[in-house]
Tab-separated table of C-alpha atoms in Angstrom:
chain	number	residue	atom	x	y	z
M	1	UNK	CA	0.000	0.000	0.000
M	2	UNK	CA	0.887	3.670	-0.111
M	3	UNK	CA	3.343	4.606	2.602
M	4	UNK	CA	4.263	8.071	3.777
M	5	UNK	CA	7.120	8.665	6.160
M	6	UNK	CA	8.009	11.665	8.270
M	7	UNK	CA	11.315	12.532	9.796
M	8	UNK	CA	11.990	13.175	12.575
M	9	UNK	CA	9.211	11.590	14.584
M	10	UNK	CA	10.067	13.731	17.590
M	11	UNK	CA	12.191	16.821	17.921
M	12	UNK	CA	13.025	19.141	20.761
M	13	UNK	CA	14.582	22.458	19.925
M	14	UNK	CA	15.430	25.685	21.649
M	15	UNK	CA	13.447	28.835	21.159
M	16	UNK	CA	14.752	30.864	18.236
M	17	UNK	CA	16.121	27.959	16.244
M	18	UNK	CA	14.671	26.494	13.051
M	19	UNK	CA	13.466	22.950	12.565
M	20	UNK	CA	12.970	21.065	9.309
M	21	UNK	CA	10.447	18.242	9.000
M	22	UNK	CA	10.535	15.919	6.007
M	23	UNK	CA	7.586	14.162	4.449
M	24	UNK	CA	8.282	11.409	1.925
M	25	UNK	CA	6.023	9.229	-0.164
M	26	UNK	CA	7.922	5.937	-0.232
M	27	UNK	CA	6.223	3.909	-2.922
M	28	UNK	CA	4.312	6.426	-5.008
M	29	UNK	CA	4.668	9.840	-6.548
M	30	UNK	CA	2.682	12.655	-5.011
M	31	UNK	CA	1.647	15.736	-6.923
M	32	UNK	CA	0.192	17.261	-3.821
M	33	UNK	CA	1.176	17.094	-0.182
M	34	UNK	CA	-0.675	18.634	2.694
M	35	UNK	CA	0.627	19.843	6.034
M	36	UNK	CA	-1.547	19.750	9.132
M	37	UNK	CA	-1.097	20.866	12.694
M	38	UNK	CA	-2.767	19.207	15.641
M	39	UNK	CA	-2.917	20.413	19.231
M	40	UNK	CA	-3.475	17.879	22.018
M	41	UNK	CA	-6.917	16.292	21.869
M	42	UNK	CA	-7.906	18.620	19.052
M	43	UNK	CA	-8.635	18.149	15.396
M	44	UNK	CA	-6.248	18.438	12.479
M	45	UNK	CA	-6.001	21.903	11.017
M	46	UNK	CA	-4.776	22.267	7.458
M	47	UNK	CA	-1.825	24.621	7.292
M	48	UNK	CA	-0.904	24.527	3.641
M	49	UNK	CA	-1.134	22.653	0.384
M	50	UNK	CA	2.129	21.872	-1.325
M	51	UNK	CA	2.363	21.186	-5.034
M	52	UNK	CA	5.521	19.880	-6.643
M	53	UNK	CA	7.430	22.600	-8.416
M	54	UNK	CA	5.267	25.483	-7.298
M	55	UNK	CA	4.728	27.661	-4.262
M	56	UNK	CA	2.662	26.307	-1.425
M	57	UNK	CA	-0.820	27.604	-0.781
M	58	UNK	CA	-1.290	28.601	2.837
M	59	UNK	CA	-4.528	28.596	4.772
M	60	UNK	CA	-5.791	31.801	6.272
M	61	UNK	CA	-3.938	32.714	9.429
M	62	UNK	CA	-0.866	30.613	8.708
M	63	UNK	CA	2.309	32.678	8.362
M	64	UNK	CA	4.139	31.620	5.230
M	65	UNK	CA	7.404	33.170	6.427
M	66	UNK	CA	7.118	31.249	9.659
M	67	UNK	CA	6.298	27.904	8.134
M	68	UNK	CA	8.383	27.449	4.998
M	69	UNK	CA	7.260	24.668	2.702
M	70	UNK	CA	9.297	23.242	-0.130
M	71	UNK	CA	8.076	20.507	-2.476
M	72	UNK	CA	11.187	19.877	-4.534
M	73	UNK	CA	10.297	16.480	-5.941
M	74	UNK	CA	7.337	14.196	-6.418
M	75	UNK	CA	8.291	12.236	-3.310
M	76	UNK	CA	9.496	14.872	-0.867
M	77	UNK	CA	8.035	17.909	0.844
M	78	UNK	CA	9.632	19.739	3.745
M	79	UNK	CA	8.199	22.021	6.392
M	80	UNK	CA	10.619	24.346	8.140
M	81	UNK	CA	9.490	26.055	11.303
M	82	UNK	CA	11.632	29.168	11.440
M	83	UNK	CA	12.598	30.948	14.638
M	84	UNK	CA	10.544	28.498	16.642
M	85	UNK	CA	8.801	29.577	19.822
M	86	UNK	CA	7.113	27.510	22.536
M	87	UNK	CA	3.702	28.222	21.014
M	88	UNK	CA	4.846	26.381	17.877
M	89	UNK	CA	5.026	23.187	19.906
M	90	UNK	CA	2.538	20.839	18.317
M	91	UNK	CA	2.019	17.637	16.364
M	92	UNK	CA	2.660	18.164	12.658
M	93	UNK	CA	1.247	15.655	10.180
M	94	UNK	CA	1.691	15.497	6.445
M	95	UNK	CA	-0.356	13.678	3.861
M	96	UNK	CA	0.297	12.888	0.231
M	97	UNK	CA	-2.036	12.516	-2.702
M	98	UNK	CA	-0.892	10.073	-5.414
M	99	UNK	CA	-0.148	11.222	-8.934
M	100	UNK	CA	-2.602	8.666	-10.294
M	101	UNK	CA	-5.461	9.864	-8.146
M	102	UNK	CA	-7.815	11.409	-10.683
M	103	UNK	CA	-10.041	13.104	-8.169
M	104	UNK	CA	-7.304	13.486	-5.599
M	105	UNK	CA	-9.631	12.085	-2.983
M	106	UNK	CA	-6.946	9.754	-1.724
M	107	UNK	CA	-4.634	11.120	0.931
M	108	UNK	CA	-2.133	8.976	2.749
M	109	UNK	CA	-0.910	10.270	6.070
M	110	UNK	CA	2.525	10.226	7.576
M	111	UNK	CA	3.018	9.144	11.191
M	112	UNK	CA	3.443	12.718	12.398
M	113	UNK	CA	6.217	14.735	14.026
M	114	UNK	CA	5.960	15.943	17.582
M	115	UNK	CA	7.742	19.262	17.969
M	116	UNK	CA	8.582	20.639	21.382
M	117	UNK	CA	10.143	24.082	21.618
M	118	UNK	CA	11.794	24.878	24.939
V	1	UNK	CA	-17.357	26.514	2.959
V	2	UNK	CA	-17.329	22.957	4.166
V	3	UNK	CA	-18.003	21.978	7.745
V	4	UNK	CA	-17.952	18.713	9.646
V	5	UNK	CA	-19.704	18.327	12.984
V	6	UNK	CA	-19.059	15.529	15.437
V	7	UNK	CA	-21.264	16.114	18.459
V	8	UNK	CA	-19.976	13.294	20.642
V	9	UNK	CA	-16.748	14.284	22.434
V	10	UNK	CA	-16.499	10.832	23.974
V	11	UNK	CA	-18.232	7.479	23.769
V	12	UNK	CA	-18.071	4.245	25.732
V	13	UNK	CA	-18.977	0.852	24.356
V	14	UNK	CA	-18.875	-2.607	25.815
V	15	UNK	CA	-16.537	-5.043	24.121
V	16	UNK	CA	-18.270	-7.055	21.370
V	17	UNK	CA	-21.094	-4.539	21.125
V	18	UNK	CA	-21.723	-2.244	18.158
V	19	UNK	CA	-21.288	1.525	18.374
V	20	UNK	CA	-22.303	4.419	16.151
V	21	UNK	CA	-20.203	7.557	15.898
V	22	UNK	CA	-22.123	10.529	14.578
V	23	UNK	CA	-21.034	12.873	11.821
V	24	UNK	CA	-22.960	15.564	10.007
V	25	UNK	CA	-21.620	17.771	7.280
V	26	UNK	CA	-22.388	20.905	5.379
V	27	UNK	CA	-21.239	21.761	1.898
V	28	UNK	CA	-22.431	23.497	-1.221
V	29	UNK	CA	-20.271	21.344	-3.463
V	30	UNK	CA	-22.222	18.953	-5.680
V	31	UNK	CA	-19.521	16.301	-5.475
V	32	UNK	CA	-17.590	15.401	-2.371
V	33	UNK	CA	-16.071	12.551	-0.423
V	34	UNK	CA	-16.557	11.520	3.173
V	35	UNK	CA	-13.904	9.767	5.227
V	36	UNK	CA	-13.424	8.270	8.635
V	37	UNK	CA	-10.004	8.043	10.238
V	38	UNK	CA	-8.846	6.420	13.453
V	39	UNK	CA	-6.085	8.026	15.481
V	40	UNK	CA	-4.662	5.906	18.312
V	41	UNK	CA	-2.499	7.413	21.019
V	42	UNK	CA	0.563	6.939	18.806
V	43	UNK	CA	-0.758	9.738	16.606
V	44	UNK	CA	-0.872	8.048	13.218
V	45	UNK	CA	-3.962	8.630	11.119
V	46	UNK	CA	-5.438	5.330	9.997
V	47	UNK	CA	-7.874	5.416	7.093
V	48	UNK	CA	-10.992	3.395	7.809
V	49	UNK	CA	-13.643	3.988	5.186
V	50	UNK	CA	-14.661	6.244	2.312
V	51	UNK	CA	-18.022	7.242	0.847
V	52	UNK	CA	-18.429	9.197	-2.347
V	53	UNK	CA	-21.362	11.554	-2.555
V	54	UNK	CA	-22.721	9.794	-5.620
V	55	UNK	CA	-22.272	6.283	-4.297
V	56	UNK	CA	-25.621	4.538	-4.195
V	57	UNK	CA	-24.695	2.035	-1.540
V	58	UNK	CA	-23.316	2.577	1.924
V	59	UNK	CA	-19.635	1.798	2.175
V	60	UNK	CA	-18.472	-1.162	4.249
V	61	UNK	CA	-14.977	-2.282	5.221
V	62	UNK	CA	-14.872	-5.284	7.478
V	63	UNK	CA	-16.313	-4.262	10.853
V	64	UNK	CA	-16.749	-0.680	9.698
V	65	UNK	CA	-19.765	0.594	7.830
V	66	UNK	CA	-20.798	4.089	6.934
V	67	UNK	CA	-24.451	4.998	7.313
V	68	UNK	CA	-24.733	7.622	4.583
V	69	UNK	CA	-27.922	9.659	4.563
V	70	UNK	CA	-27.439	12.308	1.932
V	71	UNK	CA	-30.691	14.168	2.519
V	72	UNK	CA	-29.836	14.531	6.182
V	73	UNK	CA	-26.177	15.254	5.403
V	74	UNK	CA	-25.017	12.633	7.821
V	75	UNK	CA	-22.285	10.035	7.535
V	76	UNK	CA	-22.251	8.044	10.735
V	77	UNK	CA	-19.644	5.358	11.343
V	78	UNK	CA	-20.828	2.035	12.699
V	79	UNK	CA	-18.281	-0.257	14.299
V	80	UNK	CA	-19.582	-3.752	14.895
V	81	UNK	CA	-18.250	-6.238	17.436
V	82	UNK	CA	-16.075	-3.660	19.211
V	83	UNK	CA	-12.627	-4.709	20.315
V	84	UNK	CA	-10.357	-3.239	22.972
V	85	UNK	CA	-8.021	-2.139	20.200
V	86	UNK	CA	-10.749	0.091	18.795
V	87	UNK	CA	-10.175	2.545	21.641
V	88	UNK	CA	-8.911	5.678	19.918
V	89	UNK	CA	-9.895	9.080	18.594
V	90	UNK	CA	-12.086	8.943	15.496
V	91	UNK	CA	-12.291	11.737	12.957
V	92	UNK	CA	-14.879	12.302	10.279
V	93	UNK	CA	-13.629	14.305	7.306
V	94	UNK	CA	-14.801	15.480	3.942
V	95	UNK	CA	-13.120	16.555	0.760
V	96	UNK	CA	-14.305	18.567	-2.160
V	97	UNK	CA	-13.370	17.350	-5.579
V	98	UNK	CA	-12.874	20.991	-6.480
V	99	UNK	CA	-10.014	21.762	-4.111
V	100	UNK	CA	-9.111	18.303	-2.777
V	101	UNK	CA	-8.647	19.592	0.752
V	102	UNK	CA	-9.743	17.545	3.749
V	103	UNK	CA	-11.810	19.237	6.438
V	104	UNK	CA	-11.934	17.395	9.741
V	105	UNK	CA	-14.472	17.255	12.515
V	106	UNK	CA	-13.540	17.762	16.146
V	107	UNK	CA	-13.268	14.044	16.746
V	108	UNK	CA	-14.829	11.502	19.082
V	109	UNK	CA	-12.834	9.588	21.671
V	110	UNK	CA	-14.037	6.006	21.817
V	111	UNK	CA	-13.320	3.816	24.821
V	112	UNK	CA	-14.075	0.095	24.632
V	113	UNK	CA	-14.724	-1.513	28.007
V	114	UNK	CA	-13.968	-5.139	28.780
C-alpha cells in the first residue's frame, strides 16, 4: 500500500532555532502534499497545500514566512518552522495525494512529528 | 465553505457490542467525499472507510460501515463487534473534488470496556 514517512518523529529544539520536518512518499509519486497541525486532543487543522514545483498555498492565518514549505520532488516535501517559539510546539502531520489519483480524494498520512520548543 | 460536525466528544462501548459515531456535514459542493479516520495514542492517522457523494450504496470495510444519509447530510460510522483495540480518537472528514482539501471534525474519543 501507499506509505508516507516523516522525519523526525520527535524533535526538541530551543526557542529561536529552526526545525525542518521531512515528508516522503515511499512507494508512489505525489503531486500534492498537505501539512496539518494538531494540538493535544484537538482536530487536524490544514496549514498549507504543497504542489511539486510550485509555491505552497497557505490557509488563512498561517504565516508563510514562519512555516516554509518546499516541495522539490514528487516524493518529498519539507516544512521548516523558522525561529521556533514555545507556542509552535505541536504535532505536525503530512499527507500525500498520489499522482494517479484522478479526483485526488486519496490522501495517505505520515506518522506525524511531535515538535517541542523549549 | 465545508463543515464537519461531530457532536460526541467521547463514547463508551462494551466489548463485542456495536457503536455508532455521529457525523454531520455541510457543503455546497455537488460532489464530495466523506472519510473516517482512526487516530490511536501513537498519533498516526489510519484510514478506515470512504463514501463518495454519488455512491448509491453505503460503504463497508470489514467491521466498519458508513451509514450515509445524503438528505440529512449525515455520515455516521458504525463499528460492529467492538474490540479493545478500537479505543482511539475517530475523525470524520470530507473533501471537495474541487479543491481536494480535507476538512476534519472535532473528533470523538471512543473507549471500549472489557
